[in-house]
Amino acid sequence: NDVDPQAWLADTLARLPDHKITKVGELLPWRWQP
């Protein structure tokens, strides 16, 4: 997916508490935007 796994995981974990469950697809590696 040409994504830095450490950057993706750190950002995703930081966003999870405030992220809506209906938009969880935005956090998948192939759709992730830093």
PDB file of N, CA, C and O in Angstrom:
ATOM      1  N   ASN A   1       0.810  -1.204   0.000  1.00  0.00           N
ATOM      2  CA  ASN A   1       0.000   0.000   0.000  1.00  0.00           C
ATOM      3  C   ASN A   1       0.849   1.262   0.000  1.00  0.00           C
ATOM      4  O   ASN A   1       0.292   2.353   0.054  1.00  0.00           O
ATOM      5  N   ASP A   2       2.157   1.090  -0.001  1.00  0.00           N
ATOM      6  CA  ASP A   2       3.092   2.218  -0.014  1.00  0.00           C
ATOM      7  C   ASP A   2       2.838   3.161   1.165  1.00  0.00           C
ATOM      8  O   ASP A   2       2.814   4.378   1.021  1.00  0.00           O
ATOM      9  N   VAL A   3       2.603   2.576   2.349  1.00  0.00           N
ATOM     10  CA  VAL A   3       2.340   3.329   3.572  1.00  0.00           C
ATOM     11  C   VAL A   3       3.368   2.907   4.614  1.00  0.00           C
ATOM     12  O   VAL A   3       3.648   1.722   4.761  1.00  0.00           O
ATOM     13  N   ASP A   4       3.913   3.873   5.327  1.00  0.00           N
ATOM     14  CA  ASP A   4       4.817   3.565   6.426  1.00  0.00           C
ATOM     15  C   ASP A   4       3.991   2.965   7.558  1.00  0.00           C
ATOM     16  O   ASP A   4       3.142   3.661   8.132  1.00  0.00           O
ATOM     17  N   PRO A   5       4.183   1.687   7.885  1.00  0.00           N
ATOM     18  CA  PRO A   5       3.330   1.032   8.864  1.00  0.00           C
ATOM     19  C   PRO A   5       3.369   1.697  10.241  1.00  0.00           C
ATOM     20  O   PRO A   5       2.334   1.800  10.900  1.00  0.00           O
ATOM     21  N   GLN A   6       4.515   2.157  10.665  1.00  0.00           N
ATOM     22  CA  GLN A   6       4.608   2.785  11.981  1.00  0.00           C
ATOM     23  C   GLN A   6       3.847   4.105  12.015  1.00  0.00           C
ATOM     24  O   GLN A   6       3.122   4.400  12.965  1.00  0.00           O
ATOM     25  N   ALA A   7       3.971   4.900  10.974  1.00  0.00           N
ATOM     26  CA  ALA A   7       3.257   6.181  10.907  1.00  0.00           C
ATOM     27  C   ALA A   7       1.752   5.945  10.846  1.00  0.00           C
ATOM     28  O   ALA A   7       0.985   6.625  11.526  1.00  0.00           O
ATOM     29  N   TRP A   8       1.335   4.959  10.043  1.00  0.00           N
ATOM     30  CA  TRP A   8      -0.092   4.653   9.920  1.00  0.00           C
ATOM     31  C   TRP A   8      -0.670   4.199  11.249  1.00  0.00           C
ATOM     32  O   TRP A   8      -1.708   4.684  11.687  1.00  0.00           O
ATOM     33  N   LEU A   9       0.021   3.268  11.926  1.00  0.00           N
ATOM     34  CA  LEU A   9      -0.488   2.735  13.185  1.00  0.00           C
ATOM     35  C   LEU A   9      -0.546   3.810  14.266  1.00  0.00           C
ATOM     36  O   LEU A   9      -1.535   3.930  14.979  1.00  0.00           O
ATOM     37  N   ALA A  10       0.490   4.618  14.379  1.00  0.00           N
ATOM     38  CA  ALA A  10       0.512   5.676  15.389  1.00  0.00           C
ATOM     39  C   ALA A  10      -0.622   6.672  15.146  1.00  0.00           C
ATOM     40  O   ALA A  10      -1.323   7.071  16.082  1.00  0.00           O
ATOM     41  N   ASP A  11      -0.825   7.060  13.903  1.00  0.00           N
ATOM     42  CA  ASP A  11      -1.879   8.017  13.578  1.00  0.00           C
ATOM     43  C   ASP A  11      -3.264   7.414  13.801  1.00  0.00           C
ATOM     44  O   ASP A  11      -4.154   8.066  14.344  1.00  0.00           O
ATOM     45  N   THR A  12      -3.437   6.173  13.404  1.00  0.00           N
ATOM     46  CA  THR A  12      -4.723   5.508  13.571  1.00  0.00           C
ATOM     47  C   THR A  12      -5.078   5.354  15.045  1.00  0.00           C
ATOM     48  O   THR A  12      -6.211   5.629  15.448  1.00  0.00           O
ATOM     49  N   LEU A  13      -4.132   4.943  15.854  1.00  0.00           N
ATOM     50  CA  LEU A  13      -4.393   4.791  17.283  1.00  0.00           C
ATOM     51  C   LEU A  13      -4.709   6.131  17.940  1.00  0.00           C
ATOM     52  O   LEU A  13      -5.517   6.197  18.860  1.00  0.00           O
ATOM     53  N   ALA A  14      -4.097   7.200  17.457  1.00  0.00           N
ATOM     54  CA  ALA A  14      -4.367   8.525  18.006  1.00  0.00           C
ATOM     55  C   ALA A  14      -5.768   9.006  17.616  1.00  0.00           C
ATOM     56  O   ALA A  14      -6.417   9.720  18.381  1.00  0.00           O
ATOM     57  N   ARG A  15      -6.238   8.623  16.442  1.00  0.00           N
ATOM     58  CA  ARG A  15      -7.548   9.081  15.958  1.00  0.00           C
ATOM     59  C   ARG A  15      -8.727   8.257  16.488  1.00  0.00           C
ATOM     60  O   ARG A  15      -9.855   8.743  16.513  1.00  0.00           O
ATOM     61  N   LEU A  16      -8.490   7.028  16.870  1.00  0.00           N
ATOM     62  CA  LEU A  16      -9.586   6.124  17.244  1.00  0.00           C
ATOM     63  C   LEU A  16     -10.536   6.657  18.314  1.00  0.00           C
ATOM     64  O   LEU A  16     -11.748   6.510  18.154  1.00  0.00           O
ATOM     65  N   PRO A  17     -10.071   7.243  19.397  1.00  0.00           N
ATOM     66  CA  PRO A  17     -11.022   7.658  20.436  1.00  0.00           C
ATOM     67  C   PRO A  17     -12.077   8.660  19.960  1.00  0.00           C
ATOM     68  O   PRO A  17     -13.199   8.647  20.458  1.00  0.00           O
ATOM     69  N   ASP A  18     -11.747   9.515  19.000  1.00  0.00           N
ATOM     70  CA  ASP A  18     -12.675  10.542  18.548  1.00  0.00           C
ATOM     71  C   ASP A  18     -13.290  10.251  17.180  1.00  0.00           C
ATOM     72  O   ASP A  18     -14.044  11.063  16.662  1.00  0.00           O
ATOM     73  N   HIS A  19     -12.959   9.117  16.602  1.00  0.00           N
ATOM     74  CA  HIS A  19     -13.413   8.800  15.245  1.00  0.00           C
ATOM     75  C   HIS A  19     -14.774   8.104  15.290  1.00  0.00           C
ATOM     76  O   HIS A  19     -15.010   7.249  16.124  1.00  0.00           O
ATOM     77  N   LYS A  20     -15.658   8.481  14.394  1.00  0.00           N
ATOM     78  CA  LYS A  20     -16.984   7.856  14.330  1.00  0.00           C
ATOM     79  C   LYS A  20     -16.868   6.443  13.778  1.00  0.00           C
ATOM     80  O   LYS A  20     -16.134   6.202  12.821  1.00  0.00           O
ATOM     81  N   ILE A  21     -17.604   5.525  14.355  1.00  0.00           N
ATOM     82  CA  ILE A  21     -17.555   4.123  13.943  1.00  0.00           C
ATOM     83  C   ILE A  21     -18.026   3.953  12.499  1.00  0.00           C
ATOM     84  O   ILE A  21     -17.563   3.057  11.798  1.00  0.00           O
ATOM     85  N   THR A  22     -18.890   4.817  12.041  1.00  0.00           N
ATOM     86  CA  THR A  22     -19.394   4.691  10.670  1.00  0.00           C
ATOM     87  C   THR A  22     -18.349   5.109   9.641  1.00  0.00           C
ATOM     88  O   THR A  22     -18.520   4.839   8.460  1.00  0.00           O
ATOM     89  N   LYS A  23     -17.292   5.759  10.081  1.00  0.00           N
ATOM     90  CA  LYS A  23     -16.235   6.200   9.169  1.00  0.00           C
ATOM     91  C   LYS A  23     -14.925   5.458   9.411  1.00  0.00           C
ATOM     92  O   LYS A  23     -13.869   5.946   9.056  1.00  0.00           O
ATOM     93  N   VAL A  24     -15.000   4.281   9.995  1.00  0.00           N
ATOM     94  CA  VAL A  24     -13.793   3.521  10.307  1.00  0.00           C
ATOM     95  C   VAL A  24     -13.042   3.121   9.033  1.00  0.00           C
ATOM     96  O   VAL A  24     -11.835   2.949   9.057  1.00  0.00           O
ATOM     97  N   GLY A  25     -13.724   3.022   7.917  1.00  0.00           N
ATOM     98  CA  GLY A  25     -13.075   2.691   6.649  1.00  0.00           C
ATOM     99  C   GLY A  25     -12.035   3.707   6.218  1.00  0.00           C
ATOM    100  O   GLY A  25     -11.108   3.380   5.482  1.00  0.00           O
ATOM    101  N   GLU A  26     -12.152   4.933   6.690  1.00  0.00           N
ATOM    102  CA  GLU A  26     -11.171   5.971   6.351  1.00  0.00           C
ATOM    103  C   GLU A  26      -9.812   5.690   6.971  1.00  0.00           C
ATOM    104  O   GLU A  26      -8.806   6.241   6.535  1.00  0.00           O
ATOM    105  N   LEU A  27      -9.766   4.854   7.989  1.00  0.00           N
ATOM    106  CA  LEU A  27      -8.519   4.568   8.694  1.00  0.00           C
ATOM    107  C   LEU A  27      -7.774   3.354   8.138  1.00  0.00           C
ATOM    108  O   LEU A  27      -6.682   3.055   8.586  1.00  0.00           O
ATOM    109  N   LEU A  28      -8.371   2.682   7.177  1.00  0.00           N
ATOM    110  CA  LEU A  28      -7.701   1.527   6.584  1.00  0.00           C
ATOM    111  C   LEU A  28      -6.453   1.985   5.829  1.00  0.00           C
ATOM    112  O   LEU A  28      -6.418   3.093   5.284  1.00  0.00           O
ATOM    113  N   PRO A  29      -5.421   1.154   5.783  1.00  0.00           N
ATOM    114  CA  PRO A  29      -4.142   1.589   5.192  1.00  0.00           C
ATOM    115  C   PRO A  29      -4.242   2.097   3.759  1.00  0.00           C
ATOM    116  O   PRO A  29      -3.553   3.033   3.384  1.00  0.00           O
ATOM    117  N   TRP A  30      -5.114   1.509   2.941  1.00  0.00           N
ATOM    118  CA  TRP A  30      -5.196   1.922   1.537  1.00  0.00           C
ATOM    119  C   TRP A  30      -6.002   3.206   1.345  1.00  0.00           C
ATOM    120  O   TRP A  30      -6.010   3.759   0.264  1.00  0.00           O
ATOM    121  N   ARG A  31      -6.666   3.708   2.377  1.00  0.00           N
ATOM    122  CA  ARG A  31      -7.410   4.964   2.286  1.00  0.00           C
ATOM    123  C   ARG A  31      -6.854   6.049   3.199  1.00  0.00           C
ATOM    124  O   ARG A  31      -7.316   7.172   3.197  1.00  0.00           O
ATOM    125  N   TRP A  32      -5.846   5.694   4.009  1.00  0.00           N
ATOM    126  CA  TRP A  32      -5.295   6.581   5.021  1.00  0.00           C
ATOM    127  C   TRP A  32      -4.581   7.777   4.399  1.00  0.00           C
ATOM    128  O   TRP A  32      -3.847   7.658   3.437  1.00  0.00           O
ATOM    129  N   GLN A  33      -4.837   8.956   4.960  1.00  0.00           N
ATOM    130  CA  GLN A  33      -4.158  10.179   4.558  1.00  0.00           C
ATOM    131  C   GLN A  33      -3.474  10.760   5.784  1.00  0.00           C
ATOM    132  O   GLN A  33      -4.133  11.032   6.774  1.00  0.00           O
ATOM    133  N   PRO A  34      -2.147  10.929   5.739  1.00  0.00           N
ATOM    134  CA  PRO A  34      -1.435  11.453   6.922  1.00  0.00           C
ATOM    135  C   PRO A  34      -1.820  12.887   7.252  1.00  0.00           C
ATOM    136  O   PRO A  34      -2.341  13.598   6.467  1.00  0.00           O
TER     137      PRO A  34
END
